[in-house]
Amino acid sequence: MRDFLPADKARRERVLAVIRERYRAHGFDEIETPVMEEYGRLHAGIGGDNEKLAYNVLKRGLDADAIRAAADDAASLADLGLRYDLTVPLARFYASNRGQLPAVFRSIQIAPVWRAERPQKGRYRQFLQCDIDIIGDASARAEAELVVATLDTTDALGLEGGSVRINDRRVLDWMLDSFGFGAEERPGVLITIDKLDKIGPDGIVAELRERGATASAVDAFEAFLRRPMTLEHNPYGEVQIRKALPEGAPAEIVDHLVGIGEAVAAARAATATAEAAAADIPLVFDPFLVRGMGYYTGTIFELAHPSVDYSLGGGGRYDGMIGRFLGQEVPAVGFSIGFERIVDLVAEGTDAAAPAVVLVHDRDVSEAALLALKAALVRQGSRVRLEHRTKNLKALLERAAADGYTAFATVSADTTAESLDVKPLA
């Protein structure tokens, strides 16, 4: 968990302002949910490994004897917990407020979440998530809207050239079944397949054999990984998808994936230059994209950018989750931008909307005079900071510039609003 100095906080808020503005432009509405949810909801078996990382809140009123008696049963010790993502709270929110929401609800959630991670570079115990979700739409249009809004947002942040890797959990299940893996071994097989980018085909096959996976299924999978492949490039679409899968992939799933690409292409072409419109759809079908959350039921995707070798966000369809709270199935799909990763890639910027002025004053200037000068500049739309003049004026001004100030003026006892000489800091 981290502190943020003024310059860092200003940078984060600039990025957040762009994200909010672009999401709202695409018809999403922001909501807010409590930082805590009921223990049973957070540990309902839908949060994957994140449930193990949840911070639980001890029940009030427990004495030492009660704590010792329940030491081996976390559920009897805690009744609340800090949220570890924003999807579980959204499902509860929708189930609680459905009557006041539109039939197809487009949600923005931007808020901190907490996980008991082992702190390391890029992994924090408190971090910000930026989620957009569409609830109530089972069609390919929902996924396409999320992809278009996400790519538009990264473009607006100066991260043009992003793309989205896409797969479907139903494709993964079908593919593993066609190889001969049993239903009971598939979760472990998927954990191994998820390492393909890191350890390659040889490593995947070796690990599957070490795990004791069905030998004939591993043989079939290995043969598929090593099958001869032609080198022609196919843009995202039915040819690319079927070429990446074993023969006989279910038409319904392939059609859904193709429909997403067609809708994304139409939206991008409508706002792009002629050159960009002629380029490939910014989607890549990846039959081995897994994503670890157990609640995904269909399409899954990850945001990629050529400047880094890790994903900048991801999401997927989770049609079964809301039904746990509502008692009836409701389609839902979401996409989350990895804010903590993206904010480090966005170019430095300043708030150009209003000048930011430092008034460097002598010690004999009265408080009344200083506040009058400050108020006059504030009325003109400036951001103003008061600073005592120091011997090292250069260091003072460098610190102000680092905090986002763009101009300064020196103030003596006889300075007036009319005589104030504002100079740029650069």
Coordinates of C-alpha atoms in Angstrom, one line a residue:
M1 CA 0.0 0.0 0.0
R2 CA 1.5 3.3 -1.1
D3 CA 1.5 7.0 -0.5
F4 CA 1.4 9.3 -3.5
L5 CA 3.2 12.7 -3.5
P6 CA 1.4 15.6 -5.1
A7 CA 3.0 15.2 -8.5
D8 CA 2.2 11.5 -8.6
K9 CA -1.4 12.1 -7.5
A10 CA -1.9 14.8 -10.1
R11 CA -0.5 12.4 -12.8
R12 CA -2.9 9.7 -11.7
E13 CA -5.9 12.0 -11.7
R14 CA -5.1 13.3 -15.2
V15 CA -5.1 9.7 -16.5
L16 CA -8.3 8.9 -14.6
A17 CA -10.0 12.0 -16.0
V18 CA -9.3 10.7 -19.6
I19 CA -10.5 7.2 -18.7
R20 CA -13.7 8.5 -17.2
E21 CA -14.4 10.9 -20.1
R22 CA -13.9 8.2 -22.7
Y23 CA -15.9 5.6 -20.9
R24 CA -18.8 8.0 -20.4
A25 CA -18.6 9.0 -24.1
H26 CA -19.4 5.4 -24.9
G27 CA -22.5 5.4 -22.8
F28 CA -21.3 3.9 -19.5
D29 CA -22.5 5.3 -16.2
E30 CA -20.4 5.3 -13.0
I31 CA -21.5 3.6 -9.8
E32 CA -20.0 3.2 -6.4
T33 CA -20.1 0.2 -4.1
P34 CA -18.9 -0.2 -0.4
V35 CA -15.3 -1.3 0.2
M36 CA -16.6 -4.3 2.2
E37 CA -18.9 -7.1 1.2
E38 CA -20.3 -10.0 3.2
Y39 CA -17.8 -12.8 3.9
G40 CA -20.0 -15.4 2.3
R41 CA -20.3 -13.5 -0.9
L42 CA -16.6 -12.9 -1.2
H43 CA -15.9 -16.6 -0.5
A44 CA -18.6 -18.2 -2.6
G45 CA -16.1 -20.0 -4.8
I46 CA -16.3 -17.6 -7.7
G47 CA -13.3 -15.5 -7.1
G48 CA -10.6 -18.1 -7.8
D49 CA -7.3 -17.6 -6.0
N50 CA -8.2 -14.1 -5.1
E51 CA -10.5 -15.5 -2.4
K52 CA -7.3 -16.8 -0.6
L53 CA -5.9 -13.3 -0.7
A54 CA -8.9 -11.5 0.8
Y55 CA -8.6 -9.4 3.9
N56 CA -11.3 -10.5 6.3
V57 CA -12.8 -8.4 9.0
L58 CA -13.1 -9.9 12.5
K59 CA -16.6 -10.0 13.9
R60 CA -17.3 -7.5 16.6
G61 CA -17.7 -8.6 20.2
L62 CA -15.6 -11.8 20.0
D63 CA -13.6 -12.5 23.2
A64 CA -10.4 -14.5 23.4
D65 CA -12.2 -17.7 24.2
A66 CA -14.5 -17.3 21.2
I67 CA -11.5 -16.6 18.9
R68 CA -9.6 -19.6 20.2
A69 CA -12.7 -21.9 19.8
A70 CA -13.1 -20.7 16.2
A71 CA -9.4 -20.5 15.2
D72 CA -9.8 -23.2 12.5
D73 CA -12.9 -21.8 10.9
A74 CA -12.4 -18.4 9.3
A75 CA -16.1 -18.2 8.4
S76 CA -17.0 -18.1 12.1
L77 CA -14.5 -15.4 12.9
A78 CA -15.3 -13.0 10.1
D79 CA -18.6 -11.7 8.7
L80 CA -17.2 -9.1 6.3
G81 CA -14.1 -8.6 4.0
L82 CA -12.5 -6.0 1.9
R83 CA -13.3 -6.5 -1.8
Y84 CA -10.6 -8.1 -3.9
D85 CA -12.1 -7.1 -7.2
L86 CA -15.0 -5.0 -8.5
T87 CA -16.9 -7.8 -10.3
V88 CA -18.4 -9.6 -7.3
P89 CA -19.6 -6.2 -5.8
L90 CA -21.1 -5.3 -9.1
A91 CA -23.1 -8.6 -9.3
R92 CA -24.5 -7.9 -5.8
F93 CA -25.2 -4.3 -6.7
Y94 CA -27.2 -5.3 -9.8
A95 CA -29.2 -7.9 -7.9
S96 CA -30.0 -5.3 -5.3
N97 CA -30.9 -2.4 -7.6
R98 CA -32.1 -4.1 -10.8
G99 CA -35.5 -2.4 -10.7
Q100 CA -33.9 1.0 -10.9
L101 CA -31.6 0.2 -13.8
P102 CA -32.1 0.0 -17.5
A103 CA -32.6 -3.4 -19.2
V104 CA -29.1 -3.3 -20.5
F105 CA -26.9 -1.6 -17.9
R106 CA -23.5 -0.2 -18.8
S107 CA -21.5 0.3 -15.7
I108 CA -18.2 2.1 -14.8
Q109 CA -16.5 1.3 -11.5
I110 CA -13.2 3.0 -10.6
A111 CA -12.1 2.2 -7.1
P112 CA -9.4 0.6 -4.9
V113 CA -9.4 -3.1 -4.1
W114 CA -7.3 -5.1 -1.6
R115 CA -5.4 -8.4 -1.9
A116 CA -2.9 -9.9 0.6
E117 CA -0.3 -10.2 -2.1
R118 CA 3.4 -10.7 -1.5
P119 CA 4.6 -7.1 -2.4
Q120 CA 6.9 -6.9 -5.4
K121 CA 7.3 -4.8 -8.5
G122 CA 3.9 -4.3 -10.1
R123 CA 2.0 -6.1 -7.3
Y124 CA 0.4 -4.2 -4.5
R125 CA -1.9 -4.9 -1.6
Q126 CA -4.0 -1.9 -2.5
F127 CA -4.5 -0.9 -6.1
L128 CA -7.0 0.8 -8.4
Q129 CA -9.2 -1.0 -10.8
C130 CA -11.0 0.6 -13.7
D131 CA -13.9 -1.6 -14.9
I132 CA -16.6 -1.3 -17.5
D133 CA -19.3 -3.9 -17.6
I134 CA -22.4 -4.6 -19.7
I135 CA -25.2 -6.5 -17.9
G136 CA -28.3 -7.8 -19.7
D137 CA -26.9 -8.3 -23.3
A138 CA -25.9 -11.8 -24.4
S139 CA -25.0 -10.7 -28.0
A140 CA -21.6 -10.1 -29.5
R141 CA -22.4 -6.4 -29.5
A142 CA -21.6 -6.3 -25.7
E143 CA -18.1 -7.6 -26.1
A144 CA -17.6 -5.4 -29.2
E145 CA -18.7 -2.3 -27.2
L146 CA -16.2 -3.1 -24.4
V147 CA -13.3 -3.6 -26.8
V148 CA -14.1 -0.4 -28.8
A149 CA -14.4 1.7 -25.6
T150 CA -11.2 0.2 -24.2
L151 CA -9.1 0.8 -27.3
D152 CA -10.5 4.3 -27.7
T153 CA -9.5 5.0 -24.1
T154 CA -5.9 3.8 -24.6
D155 CA -5.7 5.7 -27.8
A156 CA -6.8 8.9 -26.0
L157 CA -4.0 8.2 -23.4
G158 CA -1.4 8.2 -26.1
L159 CA -1.1 4.4 -26.3
E160 CA -2.1 3.9 -29.9
G161 CA -1.4 0.6 -31.5
G162 CA -3.0 -1.6 -28.8
S163 CA -4.7 -4.8 -29.6
V164 CA -6.9 -7.4 -27.8
R165 CA -6.2 -11.1 -27.6
I166 CA -9.5 -13.0 -27.5
N167 CA -10.7 -16.5 -26.8
D168 CA -13.7 -18.3 -25.4
R169 CA -13.8 -20.6 -22.3
R170 CA -16.2 -22.8 -24.2
V171 CA -13.6 -23.2 -26.9
L172 CA -11.1 -24.3 -24.3
D173 CA -13.4 -26.8 -22.8
W174 CA -14.3 -28.2 -26.3
M175 CA -10.7 -28.4 -27.3
L176 CA -9.5 -30.2 -24.1
D177 CA -12.5 -32.6 -24.5
S178 CA -11.5 -33.3 -28.1
F179 CA -8.0 -34.2 -27.0
G180 CA -9.3 -36.6 -24.4
F181 CA -8.7 -34.8 -21.1
G182 CA -11.3 -35.7 -18.4
A183 CA -13.5 -33.1 -16.9
E184 CA -11.8 -33.5 -13.5
E185 CA -8.3 -32.8 -14.8
R186 CA -9.1 -29.8 -16.9
P187 CA -8.6 -27.1 -14.2
G188 CA -5.0 -28.4 -13.7
V189 CA -4.4 -28.7 -17.4
L190 CA -5.6 -25.1 -17.9
I191 CA -3.2 -23.9 -15.2
T192 CA -0.4 -25.5 -17.2
I193 CA -1.6 -24.2 -20.6
D194 CA -1.7 -20.7 -19.2
K195 CA 2.2 -20.8 -19.0
L196 CA 2.6 -21.4 -22.7
D197 CA 4.1 -17.9 -23.3
K198 CA 6.6 -18.5 -20.6
I199 CA 7.8 -22.1 -21.0
G200 CA 6.8 -22.9 -24.6
P201 CA 5.3 -26.1 -26.1
D202 CA 8.1 -28.4 -24.8
G203 CA 7.6 -27.1 -21.2
I204 CA 3.9 -27.5 -21.4
V205 CA 4.0 -31.1 -22.6
A206 CA 6.7 -32.0 -20.0
E207 CA 4.6 -30.4 -17.2
L208 CA 1.4 -32.1 -18.3
R209 CA 3.2 -35.5 -18.2
E210 CA 4.7 -34.7 -14.8
R211 CA 1.2 -33.9 -13.5
G212 CA 0.0 -37.3 -14.6
A213 CA -2.5 -36.0 -17.1
T214 CA -4.1 -38.6 -19.4
A215 CA -1.2 -39.8 -21.6
S216 CA -3.2 -40.2 -24.8
A217 CA -4.7 -36.7 -24.4
V218 CA -1.2 -35.2 -23.9
D219 CA 0.0 -37.0 -27.0
A220 CA -2.9 -35.5 -29.0
F221 CA -2.3 -32.1 -27.6
E222 CA 1.4 -32.3 -28.4
A223 CA 0.6 -33.4 -32.0
F224 CA -1.7 -30.3 -32.3
L225 CA 1.0 -28.0 -31.0
R226 CA 3.5 -29.3 -33.5
R227 CA 1.2 -29.5 -36.5
P228 CA 2.5 -28.0 -39.7
M229 CA 1.4 -24.4 -40.2
T230 CA 1.4 -22.2 -43.3
L231 CA 2.8 -18.8 -42.9
E232 CA 0.2 -16.7 -44.7
H233 CA -1.3 -13.9 -42.6
N234 CA -5.0 -14.0 -41.9
P235 CA -6.7 -11.0 -40.3
Y236 CA -9.1 -11.7 -37.4
G237 CA -12.1 -13.6 -38.6
E238 CA -13.4 -17.1 -39.3
V239 CA -10.3 -18.2 -41.2
Q240 CA -7.9 -17.2 -38.5
I241 CA -10.1 -18.7 -35.7
R242 CA -10.7 -22.1 -37.4
K243 CA -7.0 -22.3 -38.5
A244 CA -6.0 -21.9 -34.8
L245 CA -8.3 -24.7 -33.6
P246 CA -8.7 -28.4 -34.2
E247 CA -11.2 -29.3 -36.9
G248 CA -14.8 -29.3 -35.9
A249 CA -15.0 -26.3 -33.6
P250 CA -18.6 -25.5 -32.7
A251 CA -20.1 -23.1 -35.2
E252 CA -22.1 -21.2 -32.6
I253 CA -19.0 -20.2 -30.7
V254 CA -17.0 -19.4 -33.8
D255 CA -19.9 -17.3 -35.1
H256 CA -20.0 -15.3 -31.8
L257 CA -16.3 -14.6 -32.0
V258 CA -16.6 -13.6 -35.7
G259 CA -19.5 -11.3 -34.8
I260 CA -17.4 -9.5 -32.3
G261 CA -14.7 -8.8 -34.9
E262 CA -17.2 -7.5 -37.4
A263 CA -18.8 -5.1 -34.9
V264 CA -15.4 -3.8 -33.8
A265 CA -14.2 -3.4 -37.4
A266 CA -17.3 -1.3 -38.2
A267 CA -16.9 0.9 -35.2
R268 CA -13.2 1.5 -35.8
A269 CA -13.7 2.2 -39.5
A270 CA -16.4 4.8 -38.7
T271 CA -14.0 6.9 -36.7
A272 CA -10.6 6.1 -38.2
T273 CA -8.6 7.6 -41.0
A274 CA -8.6 5.9 -44.4
E275 CA -5.3 4.3 -43.6
A276 CA -6.4 3.0 -40.2
A277 CA -9.7 1.7 -41.6
A278 CA -7.8 -0.4 -44.1
A279 CA -5.6 -2.0 -41.4
D280 CA -6.5 -5.3 -39.7
I281 CA -9.0 -5.4 -36.9
P282 CA -7.1 -4.9 -33.6
L283 CA -8.1 -8.4 -32.4
V284 CA -6.0 -11.6 -32.3
F285 CA -7.6 -15.0 -31.7
D286 CA -5.5 -17.0 -29.1
P287 CA -6.9 -20.5 -28.5
F288 CA -4.6 -20.8 -25.4
L289 CA -5.6 -17.6 -23.7
V290 CA -7.0 -18.9 -20.3
R291 CA -7.4 -16.1 -17.7
G292 CA -7.6 -17.6 -14.2
M293 CA -11.0 -16.4 -12.9
G294 CA -13.3 -19.3 -12.4
Y295 CA -16.4 -17.2 -13.1
Y296 CA -15.8 -16.8 -16.8
T297 CA -18.3 -18.7 -18.9
G298 CA -17.6 -17.5 -22.5
T299 CA -15.5 -14.8 -24.2
I300 CA -12.3 -13.8 -22.5
F301 CA -9.8 -11.2 -23.6
E302 CA -6.6 -9.4 -22.7
L303 CA -5.3 -5.9 -23.7
A304 CA -1.9 -5.9 -25.3
H305 CA 0.4 -3.1 -26.4
P306 CA 3.6 -3.4 -28.5
S307 CA 5.7 -1.3 -25.9
V308 CA 5.4 -4.0 -23.2
D309 CA 5.4 -7.8 -23.0
Y310 CA 2.7 -8.1 -20.4
S311 CA -1.1 -7.4 -20.6
L312 CA -2.5 -4.0 -19.7
G313 CA -6.0 -5.3 -18.8
G314 CA -8.5 -8.0 -19.5
G315 CA -11.9 -9.4 -18.8
G316 CA -14.6 -11.7 -20.1
R317 CA -18.1 -12.9 -20.0
Y318 CA -19.5 -14.2 -16.6
D319 CA -23.1 -15.1 -17.3
G320 CA -23.5 -17.3 -14.3
M321 CA -22.5 -14.9 -11.5
I322 CA -25.4 -12.6 -11.1
G323 CA -27.8 -15.6 -11.0
R324 CA -26.2 -16.6 -7.7
F325 CA -27.6 -13.5 -6.1
L326 CA -30.7 -12.9 -8.2
G327 CA -32.0 -16.4 -8.6
Q328 CA -32.2 -16.1 -12.4
E329 CA -29.6 -16.0 -15.1
V330 CA -28.5 -12.6 -16.4
P331 CA -25.8 -12.2 -19.1
A332 CA -22.9 -10.1 -18.1
V333 CA -19.4 -9.2 -19.5
G334 CA -16.7 -6.9 -18.4
F335 CA -13.3 -5.4 -19.2
S336 CA -10.8 -4.0 -16.7
I337 CA -7.9 -1.7 -17.6
G338 CA -4.8 -2.3 -15.5
F339 CA -4.5 1.2 -14.2
E340 CA -1.3 0.8 -12.2
R341 CA 0.4 -0.6 -15.3
I342 CA -1.0 2.0 -17.7
V343 CA -0.3 5.0 -15.6
D344 CA 3.4 4.3 -15.8
L345 CA 3.3 4.2 -19.6
V346 CA 1.4 7.4 -20.2
A347 CA 3.6 10.4 -21.2
E348 CA 4.1 13.2 -18.7
G349 CA 1.6 16.0 -19.0
T350 CA 0.3 19.1 -17.2
D351 CA -3.1 20.5 -16.6
A352 CA -3.4 23.0 -19.5
A353 CA -6.8 24.1 -18.5
A354 CA -5.6 26.7 -16.0
P355 CA -2.3 28.5 -15.2
A356 CA -0.6 27.4 -12.0
V357 CA 1.2 30.2 -10.3
V358 CA 3.6 30.3 -7.3
L359 CA 3.7 33.6 -5.4
V360 CA 7.2 33.9 -3.8
H361 CA 6.8 36.5 -1.1
D362 CA 9.1 38.4 1.3
R363 CA 8.5 37.9 5.0
D364 CA 7.4 41.5 5.5
V365 CA 4.4 41.1 3.2
S366 CA 1.2 41.2 5.3
E367 CA -1.2 38.2 5.3
A368 CA -4.0 40.4 4.1
A369 CA -2.0 41.6 1.1
L370 CA -0.9 38.1 0.2
L371 CA -4.4 36.6 0.4
A372 CA -5.8 39.5 -1.7
L373 CA -3.3 38.9 -4.5
K374 CA -4.0 35.2 -4.3
A375 CA -7.8 35.7 -4.5
A376 CA -7.4 38.0 -7.5
L377 CA -5.5 35.3 -9.4
V378 CA -7.9 32.6 -8.3
R379 CA -10.8 34.7 -9.6
Q380 CA -9.0 34.8 -13.0
G381 CA -8.9 31.0 -13.1
S382 CA -5.4 30.4 -11.9
R383 CA -4.2 27.8 -9.4
V384 CA -2.1 29.6 -6.8
R385 CA 0.4 28.6 -4.1
L386 CA 2.1 30.9 -1.6
E387 CA 5.8 30.3 -0.8
H388 CA 8.2 32.2 1.5
R389 CA 11.2 33.4 -0.4
T390 CA 14.3 31.3 0.5
K391 CA 18.0 31.7 -0.1
N392 CA 17.9 29.0 -2.7
L393 CA 15.2 30.3 -5.0
K394 CA 16.2 28.0 -7.8
A395 CA 15.4 24.9 -5.7
L396 CA 12.1 26.3 -4.6
L397 CA 11.0 26.9 -8.2
E398 CA 12.2 23.5 -9.3
R399 CA 10.1 21.9 -6.7
A400 CA 7.1 23.9 -7.7
A401 CA 7.6 22.9 -11.3
A402 CA 7.8 19.3 -10.3
D403 CA 4.4 19.8 -8.6
G404 CA 2.9 21.0 -11.8
Y405 CA 3.2 24.8 -11.4
T406 CA 3.9 26.7 -14.6
A407 CA 4.6 30.3 -13.6
F408 CA 5.8 32.4 -10.7
A409 CA 5.9 36.0 -9.4
T410 CA 7.8 37.6 -6.6
V411 CA 5.9 39.7 -4.1
S412 CA 7.3 42.5 -1.9
A413 CA 5.5 44.7 0.6
D414 CA 4.5 47.2 -2.1
T415 CA 3.4 44.8 -4.8
T416 CA -0.2 45.3 -6.1
A417 CA -2.4 43.2 -8.3
E418 CA -1.6 45.6 -11.1
S419 CA 2.1 45.5 -10.7
L420 CA 2.4 41.7 -10.2
D421 CA 4.9 40.4 -12.8
V422 CA 4.0 36.7 -13.6
K423 CA 6.8 34.8 -15.4
P424 CA 6.9 31.3 -16.8
L425 CA 8.8 28.7 -14.8
A426 CA 10.2 27.0 -17.9

